[in-house]
Amino acid sequence: MDTCRIPENASKCSGNTMECFMVLSTQAQKISIGILCGLFGTMCVFENSLVLYLIFSSPGIRKKPSYLFIGSLALADILASIIFVCSFVNFHVFNEAGFSKEVFLLQLGGVNTAFSASLSSLLLTALDRYISISRPSEYKLLMTRKRAWTALGVLWVTCATIAYLPLLGWNCCVLDSACSELFPFVDDNYLSGWICFTVVLLGCIVYAYAHVLWRARQHVAYMEKHQAQGGKQNTRMRMDVMLAKTLGMVLAVLTLCWSPVLVLMIYSIFARLSARLRKVFAFCSTLCLLNSMVNPIIYALRSKELFSSLRRVFSHFRRQLKASEESPEAESTHRSSVIET
């Protein structure tokens, strides 16, 4: 087992650095975390998988850059849920500490990659909506599918590179520096840098959405003054305004779910965390799963295109189910007629 400098407030541990971070002390706490992770994680994977299916099974939807970015967000949430739930429950609930430093940092890098990609996908979506609303006549020329795929490729490579820096050597064991109080083997300076990266992403998203919602309000006022004109332009404006409001709701949920975790991370850099606060951090971490679970619900309720696609899927499923129920009856009738004959 790799050992390195551990937090001072965990000095009473037996020297096993992994055990020092297992903060859930009672069976009730472990059961609660297990239930939350199991519920949120399962729903998150199911809902986001459904969103991906609705996007890529519909030729009209998957061609639009806006939904490519939403698909990237759904994929990031799926990966984050699977990796987070498996590693988090295995560590905090089952107290499994038999893996190496490299394996732990590999898992942590996967979680950080997925959550960072989720935030970055929201940023690209915000920029896409801003261009669509502020420059509607040039939107198709500026935001092509090729540029959207290129932006997504750069996004995922950048997030993965930043997330796996601890595995590549920027950790407190290799550098013999102070470890974080919240994550084993993670250097405090790296954690500070990752927090800054996340805060910058959130700041850029908020800034972009401020402009998007401001332009959306202008378009609402314009449509109210020109209701009699109608036409394709007003229809496009209504779609842009609806999607902007939808993504604004996604951003609000994201901020509410991530704020407690980020606040505790920042606090841990400047002050020591008590055992109680470290337990609070463990429970607050499950809010990230809640955020990933709520996003698809917002899409289904707010996006008319996704909602229409979902209705088509359900209608097709009902028709198949009805056909399968009727076929045995038809077969039975046919057999009866043959016997009578």
Short mmCIF file of C-alpha atoms in Angstrom, two decimals, residues 23-308:
data_model
loop_
_atom_site.label_atom_id
_atom_site.label_comp_id
_atom_site.label_asym_id
_atom_site.label_seq_id
_atom_site.Cartn_x
_atom_site.Cartn_y
_atom_site.Cartn_z
CA VAL A 23 -15.37 8.99 7.07
CA LEU A 24 -18.65 7.06 7.40
CA SER A 25 -18.54 5.60 10.90
CA THR A 26 -22.01 4.07 11.38
CA GLN A 27 -23.95 1.44 9.48
CA ALA A 28 -26.87 3.86 9.05
CA GLN A 29 -24.62 6.36 7.26
CA LYS A 30 -23.28 3.67 4.93
CA ILE A 31 -26.78 2.40 4.14
CA SER A 32 -27.98 5.95 3.44
CA ILE A 33 -25.09 6.65 1.08
CA GLY A 34 -25.59 3.29 -0.63
CA ILE A 35 -29.31 3.94 -1.18
CA LEU A 36 -28.74 7.49 -2.48
CA CYS A 37 -25.99 6.40 -4.87
CA GLY A 38 -27.95 3.38 -6.06
CA LEU A 39 -31.14 5.37 -6.66
CA PHE A 40 -29.60 8.47 -8.22
CA GLY A 41 -27.05 6.48 -10.22
CA THR A 42 -29.57 4.03 -11.68
CA MET A 43 -32.03 6.77 -12.63
CA CYS A 44 -29.23 8.90 -14.07
CA VAL A 45 -27.94 6.13 -16.33
CA PHE A 46 -31.45 5.21 -17.50
CA GLU A 47 -32.59 8.78 -18.18
CA ASN A 48 -29.42 9.95 -19.90
CA SER A 49 -29.29 6.76 -22.00
CA LEU A 50 -32.83 7.55 -23.09
CA VAL A 51 -31.79 11.10 -24.02
CA LEU A 52 -28.89 9.76 -26.12
CA TYR A 53 -31.23 7.30 -27.84
CA LEU A 54 -33.78 10.03 -28.61
CA ILE A 55 -31.08 12.29 -30.05
CA PHE A 56 -29.21 9.80 -32.21
CA SER A 57 -32.26 7.80 -33.35
CA SER A 58 -33.82 10.91 -34.88
CA PRO A 59 -32.07 12.17 -38.05
CA GLY A 60 -33.60 15.63 -37.68
CA ILE A 61 -32.38 16.07 -34.10
CA ARG A 62 -28.89 14.57 -34.31
CA LYS A 63 -27.93 16.88 -37.18
CA LYS A 64 -28.32 19.97 -34.99
CA PRO A 65 -25.16 21.10 -33.09
CA SER A 66 -27.29 22.09 -30.10
CA TYR A 67 -28.30 18.48 -29.51
CA LEU A 68 -24.79 17.19 -30.14
CA PHE A 69 -23.72 19.26 -27.14
CA ILE A 70 -26.68 17.98 -25.12
CA GLY A 71 -25.69 14.45 -26.15
CA SER A 72 -22.17 15.13 -24.90
CA LEU A 73 -23.65 16.30 -21.59
CA ALA A 74 -25.76 13.13 -21.33
CA LEU A 75 -22.76 10.92 -22.12
CA ALA A 76 -20.64 12.71 -19.50
CA ASP A 77 -23.39 12.25 -16.90
CA ILE A 78 -23.64 8.54 -17.69
CA LEU A 79 -19.90 8.00 -17.32
CA ALA A 80 -19.77 10.11 -14.15
CA SER A 81 -22.63 8.15 -12.60
CA ILE A 82 -21.16 4.72 -13.36
CA ILE A 83 -17.59 5.52 -12.27
CA PHE A 84 -18.62 7.64 -9.28
CA VAL A 85 -21.16 5.17 -7.87
CA CYS A 86 -18.88 2.15 -8.28
CA SER A 87 -15.81 3.79 -6.75
CA PHE A 88 -17.64 5.84 -4.10
CA VAL A 89 -19.77 2.96 -2.78
CA ASN A 90 -16.85 0.53 -2.93
CA PHE A 91 -14.69 2.93 -0.92
CA HIS A 92 -17.09 4.48 1.63
CA VAL A 93 -19.68 1.72 2.07
CA PHE A 94 -17.66 -1.47 1.66
CA ASN A 95 -14.41 0.15 2.88
CA GLU A 96 -12.39 -1.47 0.12
CA ALA A 97 -8.82 -0.16 0.35
CA GLY A 98 -6.95 -3.02 -1.27
CA PHE A 99 -6.15 -1.21 -4.50
CA SER A 100 -3.04 0.77 -5.34
CA LYS A 101 -2.51 4.49 -5.56
CA GLU A 102 -2.53 4.26 -9.37
CA VAL A 103 -5.90 2.49 -9.46
CA PHE A 104 -7.45 5.04 -7.12
CA LEU A 105 -6.12 7.99 -9.15
CA LEU A 106 -7.33 6.30 -12.33
CA GLN A 107 -10.86 6.13 -10.90
CA LEU A 108 -10.68 9.69 -9.60
CA GLY A 109 -9.46 10.88 -12.99
CA GLY A 110 -12.43 9.21 -14.66
CA VAL A 111 -14.88 10.93 -12.33
CA ASN A 112 -13.18 14.32 -12.78
CA THR A 113 -13.07 13.88 -16.56
CA ALA A 114 -16.79 13.13 -16.73
CA PHE A 115 -17.88 15.95 -14.42
CA SER A 116 -15.55 18.45 -16.13
CA ALA A 117 -16.87 17.36 -19.54
CA SER A 118 -20.40 17.85 -18.23
CA LEU A 119 -19.65 21.44 -17.25
CA SER A 120 -17.77 22.09 -20.49
CA SER A 121 -20.67 20.70 -22.53
CA LEU A 122 -22.96 23.16 -20.78
CA LEU A 123 -20.55 25.94 -21.70
CA LEU A 124 -20.55 24.93 -25.38
CA THR A 125 -24.33 24.75 -25.30
CA ALA A 126 -24.50 28.24 -23.80
CA LEU A 127 -22.20 29.59 -26.53
CA ASP A 128 -24.25 27.80 -29.18
CA ARG A 129 -27.46 29.38 -27.88
CA TYR A 130 -25.82 32.80 -27.72
CA ILE A 131 -24.74 32.60 -31.38
CA SER A 132 -28.16 31.29 -32.39
CA ILE A 133 -30.00 34.15 -30.72
CA SER A 134 -27.57 37.02 -31.31
CA ARG A 135 -26.69 36.14 -34.94
CA PRO A 136 -29.54 33.99 -36.28
CA SER A 137 -28.87 34.73 -39.95
CA GLU A 138 -25.24 33.55 -39.67
CA TYR A 139 -25.83 30.68 -37.26
CA LYS A 140 -25.73 27.85 -39.79
CA LEU A 141 -22.49 29.17 -41.26
CA LEU A 142 -20.81 29.71 -37.89
CA MET A 143 -22.00 26.57 -36.11
CA THR A 144 -21.56 23.61 -38.44
CA ARG A 145 -21.60 19.95 -37.44
CA LYS A 146 -17.88 19.69 -38.23
CA ARG A 147 -17.06 22.56 -35.89
CA ALA A 148 -19.33 21.12 -33.23
CA TRP A 149 -17.58 17.71 -33.35
CA THR A 150 -14.17 19.44 -33.31
CA ALA A 151 -15.16 21.49 -30.25
CA LEU A 152 -16.38 18.34 -28.49
CA GLY A 153 -13.14 16.53 -29.29
CA VAL A 154 -11.04 19.38 -27.87
CA LEU A 155 -13.34 19.51 -24.84
CA TRP A 156 -12.97 15.84 -23.91
CA VAL A 157 -9.20 15.74 -24.52
CA THR A 158 -8.66 18.87 -22.39
CA CYS A 159 -10.84 17.58 -19.54
CA ALA A 160 -9.13 14.17 -19.57
CA THR A 161 -5.66 15.74 -19.58
CA ILE A 162 -6.42 17.96 -16.59
CA ALA A 163 -8.19 15.17 -14.69
CA TYR A 164 -5.33 12.67 -15.06
CA LEU A 165 -2.50 14.99 -14.01
CA PRO A 166 -2.38 13.36 -10.52
CA LEU A 167 -1.94 9.94 -12.13
CA LEU A 168 0.81 11.34 -14.34
CA GLY A 169 2.80 12.56 -11.34
CA TRP A 170 1.13 15.63 -9.84
CA ASN A 171 0.26 13.95 -6.54
CA CYS A 172 1.45 14.40 -2.98
CA CYS A 173 3.27 11.05 -2.88
CA VAL A 174 5.56 11.83 -5.81
CA LEU A 175 6.05 15.48 -4.82
CA ASP A 176 6.23 14.73 -1.07
CA SER A 177 3.82 17.62 -0.47
CA ALA A 178 0.73 18.08 1.69
CA CYS A 179 -2.20 15.87 0.70
CA SER A 180 -5.76 17.06 0.46
CA GLU A 181 -8.04 16.39 3.44
CA LEU A 182 -10.80 15.23 1.09
CA PHE A 183 -9.09 12.99 -1.48
CA PRO A 184 -6.30 10.43 -0.95
CA PHE A 185 -2.99 11.11 -2.75
CA VAL A 186 -4.28 14.41 -4.21
CA ASP A 187 -1.94 17.37 -3.86
CA ASP A 188 -3.48 20.51 -2.34
CA ASN A 189 -2.09 22.67 -5.16
CA TYR A 190 -3.64 20.43 -7.80
CA LEU A 191 -6.98 20.55 -5.98
CA SER A 192 -6.74 24.36 -5.93
CA GLY A 193 -6.06 24.38 -9.67
CA TRP A 194 -8.96 22.03 -10.41
CA ILE A 195 -11.30 24.18 -8.31
CA CYS A 196 -10.16 27.29 -10.21
CA PHE A 197 -10.77 25.49 -13.52
CA THR A 198 -14.28 24.50 -12.40
CA VAL A 199 -15.10 27.97 -11.08
CA VAL A 200 -13.91 29.55 -14.35
CA LEU A 201 -16.14 27.17 -16.30
CA LEU A 202 -19.12 28.05 -14.11
CA GLY A 203 -18.33 31.75 -14.43
CA CYS A 204 -18.16 31.53 -18.24
CA ILE A 205 -21.45 29.60 -18.31
CA VAL A 206 -23.18 32.18 -16.12
CA TYR A 207 -21.78 35.03 -18.24
CA ALA A 208 -22.89 33.39 -21.49
CA TYR A 209 -26.36 32.61 -20.15
CA ALA A 210 -26.77 36.15 -18.88
CA HIS A 211 -26.44 37.33 -22.48
CA VAL A 212 -28.57 34.49 -23.82
CA LEU A 213 -31.46 35.20 -21.45
CA TRP A 214 -31.13 38.95 -22.03
CA ARG A 215 -31.45 38.42 -25.79
CA ALA A 216 -34.27 35.98 -25.18
CA ARG A 217 -36.19 38.67 -23.32
CA GLN A 218 -35.60 41.03 -26.24
CA HIS A 219 -37.00 38.44 -28.63
CA VAL A 220 -40.04 37.93 -26.41
CA ALA A 221 -40.70 41.66 -26.48
CA TYR A 222 -40.21 41.67 -30.27
CA MET A 223 -42.68 38.82 -30.78
CA GLU A 224 -45.27 40.55 -28.60
CA LYS A 225 -45.03 43.64 -30.83
CA HIS A 226 -45.14 41.64 -34.07
CA GLN A 227 -47.63 38.89 -33.27
CA ALA A 228 -49.55 39.49 -36.47
CA GLN A 229 -46.50 38.89 -38.68
CA GLY A 230 -45.85 35.27 -37.62
CA GLY A 231 -43.77 33.34 -40.09
CA LYS A 232 -40.67 31.20 -39.93
CA GLN A 233 -38.54 33.83 -38.18
CA ASN A 234 -40.86 34.07 -35.19
CA THR A 235 -41.08 30.26 -34.99
CA ARG A 236 -37.28 30.05 -34.89
CA MET A 237 -37.17 32.75 -32.20
CA ARG A 238 -39.68 30.86 -30.06
CA MET A 239 -37.57 27.69 -30.32
CA ASP A 240 -34.41 29.59 -29.37
CA VAL A 241 -36.12 31.27 -26.42
CA MET A 242 -37.54 27.93 -25.21
CA LEU A 243 -34.17 26.19 -25.42
CA ALA A 244 -32.44 29.11 -23.72
CA LYS A 245 -34.87 28.93 -20.81
CA THR A 246 -34.46 25.16 -20.65
CA LEU A 247 -30.70 25.41 -20.40
CA GLY A 248 -31.08 28.20 -17.87
CA MET A 249 -32.99 25.76 -15.66
CA VAL A 250 -30.21 23.20 -16.17
CA LEU A 251 -27.68 25.81 -15.06
CA ALA A 252 -29.72 26.71 -11.95
CA VAL A 253 -29.92 23.05 -10.90
CA LEU A 254 -26.20 22.62 -11.60
CA THR A 255 -25.30 25.58 -9.39
CA LEU A 256 -27.50 24.42 -6.51
CA CYS A 257 -26.12 20.89 -6.61
CA TRP A 258 -22.45 21.79 -7.01
CA SER A 259 -22.22 24.78 -4.65
CA PRO A 260 -21.97 22.76 -1.38
CA VAL A 261 -19.20 20.54 -2.78
CA LEU A 262 -17.17 23.43 -4.17
CA VAL A 263 -17.56 25.49 -0.98
CA LEU A 264 -16.25 22.62 1.15
CA MET A 265 -13.38 22.01 -1.27
CA ILE A 266 -12.37 25.66 -1.11
CA TYR A 267 -12.70 25.69 2.68
CA SER A 268 -10.47 22.61 2.97
CA ILE A 269 -7.64 24.48 1.24
CA PHE A 270 -7.59 27.32 3.75
CA ALA A 271 -8.62 25.53 6.96
CA ARG A 272 -8.79 22.10 8.52
CA LEU A 273 -12.00 20.16 8.14
CA SER A 274 -13.56 18.50 11.15
CA ALA A 275 -14.69 14.88 10.96
CA ARG A 276 -18.29 16.09 10.78
CA LEU A 277 -17.60 18.35 7.79
CA ARG A 278 -15.86 15.52 5.97
CA LYS A 279 -18.99 13.40 6.46
CA VAL A 280 -21.09 16.31 5.18
CA PHE A 281 -18.83 16.44 2.10
CA ALA A 282 -19.43 12.74 1.45
CA PHE A 283 -23.20 13.24 1.49
CA CYS A 284 -23.01 16.47 -0.54
CA SER A 285 -21.10 14.58 -3.22
CA THR A 286 -24.27 12.63 -3.99
CA LEU A 287 -25.87 15.93 -5.06
CA CYS A 288 -23.70 15.75 -8.18
CA LEU A 289 -25.56 12.55 -9.08
CA LEU A 290 -28.86 14.30 -8.37
CA ASN A 291 -27.89 17.03 -10.84
CA SER A 292 -27.12 14.44 -13.51
CA MET A 293 -30.46 12.76 -12.82
CA VAL A 294 -32.51 15.97 -13.05
CA ASN A 295 -31.04 17.24 -16.35
CA PRO A 296 -32.82 14.70 -18.61
CA ILE A 297 -36.13 15.38 -16.87
CA ILE A 298 -35.75 19.05 -17.74
CA TYR A 299 -35.02 18.17 -21.38
CA ALA A 300 -38.13 15.99 -21.64
CA LEU A 301 -40.35 18.65 -20.11
CA ARG A 302 -38.92 21.68 -21.90
CA SER A 303 -37.63 20.54 -25.31
CA LYS A 304 -40.51 20.06 -27.73
CA GLU A 305 -38.36 18.10 -30.17
CA LEU A 306 -37.13 15.63 -27.56
CA PHE A 307 -40.60 15.37 -26.04
CA SER A 308 -42.11 14.65 -29.46
#
